[in-house]
Amino acid sequence: MFLKLFRRKEAQTDADFVSDYRRTGEVAGLGELYERHIDMVFAVSFKYLRDEEDAKDAVMQIFEQLIEDLKTHEVHNFKAWLHTLTRNYCLMQLRNKRLIVGDENIFENESYESFVADTTINEAWEVESRWNDLGDCLENLALEQRRSVELFYYQKLCYQQIAEQTGYAIQKVKSYLQNGKRNLKLCMEGKQHG
């Protein structure tokens, strides 16, 4: 009993935090989970919005959205889902900014087309398009390949951990990853040239 007081708790996974939040509605655990990924949320926000204050605002707004969205969304890979949520939030901000600026006729000396040609917006659309293509290509992979790729690249699990979690033999995991990467590459190349 005495030693139990000094044992460290096992580290909770992202899925544990999500499950706890959905079960209890307690925001404290969700805050700890968000703290794990706040650097990624800020980096993605800054990449799209290109303004530190806007990115900081996005971090707060995304956390508030997260509190609501996790009540209704079944999330299996929190980090990937949060990345997508962040990206979509930022793209919506860019769209809204474009609409507001366009509606206020600020472009008296330059055309609306030159605003649309702005690299920030074009880069954001390109990134969104590539993420959508990647999502489509992932969905088209065989189940074993998709699970192996997601666990290896999104959850950063090693071959052994993937084998333990999925029940696949380690040699199969390696094969699924190799074939999955090849198939993803072919699919993405097809979408770029298609």
mmCIF file of C-alpha atoms in Angstrom:
data_model
loop_
_atom_site.group_PDB
_atom_site.id
_atom_site.type_symbol
_atom_site.label_atom_id
_atom_site.label_comp_id
_atom_site.label_asym_id
_atom_site.label_seq_id
_atom_site.Cartn_x
_atom_site.Cartn_y
_atom_site.Cartn_z
ATOM 1 C CA MET A 1 0.000 0.000 0.000
ATOM 2 C CA PHE A 2 2.784 2.419 0.984
ATOM 3 C CA LEU A 3 4.623 1.946 -2.322
ATOM 4 C CA LYS A 4 1.433 2.574 -4.309
ATOM 5 C CA LEU A 5 1.490 6.155 -3.073
ATOM 6 C CA PHE A 6 4.810 6.773 -4.781
ATOM 7 C CA ARG A 7 4.246 4.912 -8.023
ATOM 8 C CA ARG A 8 3.794 7.073 -11.035
ATOM 9 C CA LYS A 9 0.572 6.728 -12.912
ATOM 10 C CA GLU A 10 0.871 5.184 -16.322
ATOM 11 C CA ALA A 11 0.946 7.860 -18.978
ATOM 12 C CA GLN A 12 -2.462 8.322 -20.536
ATOM 13 C CA THR A 13 -2.753 8.081 -24.283
ATOM 14 C CA ASP A 14 -4.607 10.651 -26.351
ATOM 15 C CA ALA A 15 -7.402 8.115 -26.755
ATOM 16 C CA ASP A 16 -7.637 7.748 -22.948
ATOM 17 C CA PHE A 17 -8.085 11.500 -22.515
ATOM 18 C CA VAL A 18 -10.716 11.646 -25.268
ATOM 19 C CA SER A 19 -12.574 8.691 -23.777
ATOM 20 C CA ASP A 20 -12.461 10.211 -20.274
ATOM 21 C CA TYR A 21 -13.787 13.525 -21.578
ATOM 22 C CA ARG A 22 -16.624 11.893 -23.509
ATOM 23 C CA ARG A 23 -17.550 9.849 -20.436
ATOM 24 C CA THR A 24 -17.275 12.556 -17.748
ATOM 25 C CA GLY A 25 -17.423 15.890 -19.584
ATOM 26 C CA GLU A 26 -14.499 17.079 -17.415
ATOM 27 C CA VAL A 27 -12.542 19.761 -19.289
ATOM 28 C CA ALA A 28 -9.413 19.486 -17.095
ATOM 29 C CA GLY A 29 -8.239 16.255 -18.717
ATOM 30 C CA LEU A 30 -9.030 17.674 -22.123
ATOM 31 C CA GLY A 31 -6.854 20.668 -21.245
ATOM 32 C CA GLU A 32 -3.944 18.332 -20.498
ATOM 33 C CA LEU A 33 -4.484 16.594 -23.823
ATOM 34 C CA TYR A 34 -4.621 19.903 -25.669
ATOM 35 C CA GLU A 35 -1.431 20.997 -23.879
ATOM 36 C CA ARG A 36 0.348 18.044 -25.507
ATOM 37 C CA HIS A 37 -0.495 19.314 -28.965
ATOM 38 C CA ILE A 38 -0.650 23.092 -28.506
ATOM 39 C CA ASP A 39 2.691 23.625 -30.271
ATOM 40 C CA MET A 40 1.403 21.809 -33.333
ATOM 41 C CA VAL A 41 -1.844 23.818 -33.290
ATOM 42 C CA PHE A 42 0.086 27.092 -33.083
ATOM 43 C CA ALA A 43 2.543 26.057 -35.813
ATOM 44 C CA VAL A 44 -0.231 25.045 -38.231
ATOM 45 C CA SER A 45 -2.202 28.203 -37.422
ATOM 46 C CA PHE A 46 0.831 30.415 -37.948
ATOM 47 C CA LYS A 47 1.679 28.657 -41.213
ATOM 48 C CA TYR A 48 -1.755 29.479 -42.597
ATOM 49 C CA LEU A 49 -2.524 32.817 -40.980
ATOM 50 C CA ARG A 50 1.030 34.229 -41.031
ATOM 51 C CA ASP A 51 0.378 36.460 -38.053
ATOM 52 C CA GLU A 52 1.418 35.608 -34.498
ATOM 53 C CA GLU A 53 -1.580 37.257 -32.817
ATOM 54 C CA ASP A 54 -4.034 35.651 -35.225
ATOM 55 C CA ALA A 55 -2.366 32.282 -34.592
ATOM 56 C CA LYS A 56 -2.648 32.774 -30.800
ATOM 57 C CA ASP A 57 -6.329 33.641 -31.199
ATOM 58 C CA ALA A 58 -6.777 30.545 -33.337
ATOM 59 C CA VAL A 59 -5.246 28.364 -30.606
ATOM 60 C CA MET A 60 -7.859 29.607 -28.119
ATOM 61 C CA GLN A 61 -10.760 29.362 -30.562
ATOM 62 C CA ILE A 62 -9.787 25.843 -31.607
ATOM 63 C CA PHE A 63 -9.686 24.713 -27.969
ATOM 64 C CA GLU A 64 -13.214 26.059 -27.472
ATOM 65 C CA GLN A 65 -14.344 24.314 -30.661
ATOM 66 C CA LEU A 66 -12.624 21.138 -29.502
ATOM 67 C CA ILE A 67 -14.676 21.093 -26.298
ATOM 68 C CA GLU A 68 -17.890 21.010 -28.342
ATOM 69 C CA ASP A 69 -16.750 18.860 -31.269
ATOM 70 C CA LEU A 70 -15.411 16.011 -29.130
ATOM 71 C CA LYS A 71 -18.882 15.570 -27.632
ATOM 72 C CA THR A 72 -20.274 14.547 -31.004
ATOM 73 C CA HIS A 73 -17.316 13.269 -33.063
ATOM 74 C CA GLU A 74 -15.874 9.783 -32.719
ATOM 75 C CA VAL A 75 -12.107 10.387 -32.827
ATOM 76 C CA HIS A 76 -9.673 7.509 -33.271
ATOM 77 C CA ASN A 77 -6.494 9.442 -34.055
ATOM 78 C CA PHE A 78 -6.641 12.644 -32.024
ATOM 79 C CA LYS A 79 -3.477 14.267 -33.376
ATOM 80 C CA ALA A 80 -4.488 13.825 -37.020
ATOM 81 C CA TRP A 81 -8.048 14.921 -36.248
ATOM 82 C CA LEU A 82 -6.797 18.008 -34.382
ATOM 83 C CA HIS A 83 -4.495 18.878 -37.276
ATOM 84 C CA THR A 84 -7.446 18.698 -39.660
ATOM 85 C CA LEU A 85 -9.624 20.752 -37.299
ATOM 86 C CA THR A 86 -6.892 23.391 -37.057
ATOM 87 C CA ARG A 87 -6.339 23.487 -40.801
ATOM 88 C CA ASN A 88 -10.058 23.825 -41.499
ATOM 89 C CA TYR A 89 -10.431 26.575 -38.893
ATOM 90 C CA CYS A 90 -7.566 28.553 -40.457
ATOM 91 C CA LEU A 91 -8.872 28.090 -43.984
ATOM 92 C CA MET A 92 -12.254 29.354 -42.839
ATOM 93 C CA GLN A 93 -10.557 32.413 -41.316
ATOM 94 C CA LEU A 94 -8.750 33.072 -44.612
ATOM 95 C CA ARG A 95 -11.994 32.675 -46.549
ATOM 96 C CA ASN A 96 -13.813 35.026 -44.194
ATOM 97 C CA LYS A 97 -11.003 37.564 -44.428
ATOM 98 C CA ARG A 98 -11.115 37.367 -48.213
ATOM 99 C CA LEU A 99 -14.880 37.857 -48.249
ATOM 100 C CA ILE A 100 -14.798 40.760 -45.782
ATOM 101 C CA VAL A 101 -11.936 42.498 -47.540
ATOM 102 C CA GLY A 102 -13.532 41.874 -50.928
ATOM 103 C CA ASP A 103 -16.887 43.233 -49.766
ATOM 104 C CA GLU A 104 -15.308 46.437 -48.446
ATOM 105 C CA ASN A 105 -13.912 47.291 -51.894
ATOM 106 C CA ILE A 106 -10.396 47.823 -50.603
ATOM 107 C CA PHE A 107 -9.118 46.772 -53.997
ATOM 108 C CA GLU A 108 -9.832 50.009 -55.854
ATOM 109 C CA ASN A 109 -6.242 50.154 -57.137
ATOM 110 C CA GLU A 110 -5.766 46.441 -57.606
ATOM 111 C CA SER A 111 -8.070 43.794 -58.926
ATOM 112 C CA TYR A 112 -9.756 41.117 -56.897
ATOM 113 C CA GLU A 113 -7.851 38.582 -59.007
ATOM 114 C CA SER A 114 -4.544 39.830 -57.620
ATOM 115 C CA PHE A 115 -5.895 39.274 -54.112
ATOM 116 C CA VAL A 116 -6.890 35.736 -55.022
ATOM 117 C CA ALA A 117 -3.388 35.233 -56.457
ATOM 118 C CA ASP A 118 -1.880 36.095 -53.055
ATOM 119 C CA THR A 119 0.517 33.299 -52.130
ATOM 120 C CA THR A 120 -0.836 32.878 -48.617
ATOM 121 C CA ILE A 121 -4.267 31.936 -49.880
ATOM 122 C CA ASN A 122 -3.009 29.890 -52.827
ATOM 123 C CA GLU A 123 -0.634 27.989 -50.557
ATOM 124 C CA ALA A 124 -3.458 27.335 -48.112
ATOM 125 C CA TRP A 125 -5.688 26.000 -50.889
ATOM 126 C CA GLU A 126 -2.862 23.857 -52.235
ATOM 127 C CA VAL A 127 -2.157 22.408 -48.795
ATOM 128 C CA GLU A 128 -5.866 21.780 -48.216
ATOM 129 C CA SER A 129 -6.136 20.078 -51.576
ATOM 130 C CA ARG A 130 -3.123 17.852 -50.858
ATOM 131 C CA TRP A 131 -4.514 16.913 -47.410
ATOM 132 C CA ASN A 132 -7.839 16.036 -49.003
ATOM 133 C CA ASP A 133 -6.048 13.983 -51.666
ATOM 134 C CA LEU A 134 -4.017 12.214 -48.986
ATOM 135 C CA GLY A 135 -7.192 11.446 -47.031
ATOM 136 C CA ASP A 136 -8.803 10.024 -50.180
ATOM 137 C CA CYS A 137 -5.719 7.938 -50.942
ATOM 138 C CA LEU A 138 -5.568 6.642 -47.365
ATOM 139 C CA GLU A 139 -9.210 5.581 -47.589
ATOM 140 C CA ASN A 140 -8.425 3.623 -50.764
ATOM 141 C CA LEU A 141 -5.671 1.569 -49.129
ATOM 142 C CA ALA A 142 -6.342 -1.955 -47.966
ATOM 143 C CA LEU A 143 -7.403 -1.922 -44.300
ATOM 144 C CA GLU A 144 -4.155 -3.489 -43.047
ATOM 145 C CA GLN A 145 -2.042 -0.997 -45.002
ATOM 146 C CA ARG A 146 -4.106 1.977 -43.835
ATOM 147 C CA ARG A 147 -4.000 0.956 -40.169
ATOM 148 C CA SER A 148 -0.252 0.318 -40.327
ATOM 149 C CA VAL A 149 0.459 3.644 -42.061
ATOM 150 C CA GLU A 150 -1.740 5.624 -39.647
ATOM 151 C CA LEU A 151 -0.208 4.002 -36.561
ATOM 152 C CA PHE A 152 3.349 4.420 -37.836
ATOM 153 C CA TYR A 153 3.148 7.976 -39.189
ATOM 154 C CA TYR A 154 0.375 9.616 -37.179
ATOM 155 C CA GLN A 155 0.774 7.909 -33.821
ATOM 156 C CA LYS A 156 4.546 7.357 -34.187
ATOM 157 C CA LEU A 157 4.368 3.716 -33.113
ATOM 158 C CA CYS A 158 7.252 1.344 -33.903
ATOM 159 C CA TYR A 159 6.820 -1.978 -35.738
ATOM 160 C CA GLN A 160 6.581 -3.924 -32.477
ATOM 161 C CA GLN A 161 3.893 -1.607 -31.053
ATOM 162 C CA ILE A 162 1.880 -1.814 -34.273
ATOM 163 C CA ALA A 163 2.133 -5.611 -34.207
ATOM 164 C CA GLU A 164 0.963 -5.689 -30.589
ATOM 165 C CA GLN A 165 -1.928 -3.300 -31.207
ATOM 166 C CA THR A 166 -3.159 -4.904 -34.424
ATOM 167 C CA GLY A 167 -2.204 -8.542 -33.971
ATOM 168 C CA TYR A 168 -0.272 -8.494 -37.272
ATOM 169 C CA ALA A 169 3.113 -10.265 -37.411
ATOM 170 C CA ILE A 170 6.054 -7.828 -37.493
ATOM 171 C CA GLN A 171 7.026 -8.954 -41.013
ATOM 172 C CA LYS A 172 3.443 -8.269 -42.122
ATOM 173 C CA VAL A 173 3.569 -4.798 -40.528
ATOM 174 C CA LYS A 174 6.746 -4.018 -42.491
ATOM 175 C CA SER A 175 5.150 -5.317 -45.675
ATOM 176 C CA TYR A 176 1.917 -3.363 -45.097
ATOM 177 C CA LEU A 177 3.913 -0.181 -44.482
ATOM 178 C CA GLN A 178 6.093 -0.645 -47.549
ATOM 179 C CA ASN A 179 3.142 -1.432 -49.812
ATOM 180 C CA GLY A 180 1.002 1.266 -48.207
ATOM 181 C CA LYS A 181 3.655 3.941 -48.785
ATOM 182 C CA ARG A 182 4.094 2.827 -52.395
ATOM 183 C CA ASN A 183 0.337 2.841 -53.019
ATOM 184 C CA LEU A 184 -0.051 6.254 -51.371
ATOM 185 C CA LYS A 185 2.737 7.661 -53.536
ATOM 186 C CA LEU A 186 1.176 6.260 -56.711
ATOM 187 C CA CYS A 187 -2.253 7.563 -55.734
ATOM 188 C CA MET A 188 -0.942 11.042 -54.898
ATOM 189 C CA GLU A 189 1.029 11.210 -58.151
ATOM 190 C CA GLY A 190 -2.112 10.185 -60.035
ATOM 191 C CA LYS A 191 -4.090 12.989 -58.382
ATOM 192 C CA GLN A 192 -1.401 15.581 -59.224
ATOM 193 C CA HIS A 193 -1.334 14.579 -62.872
ATOM 194 C CA GLY A 194 -5.030 13.786 -63.113
#
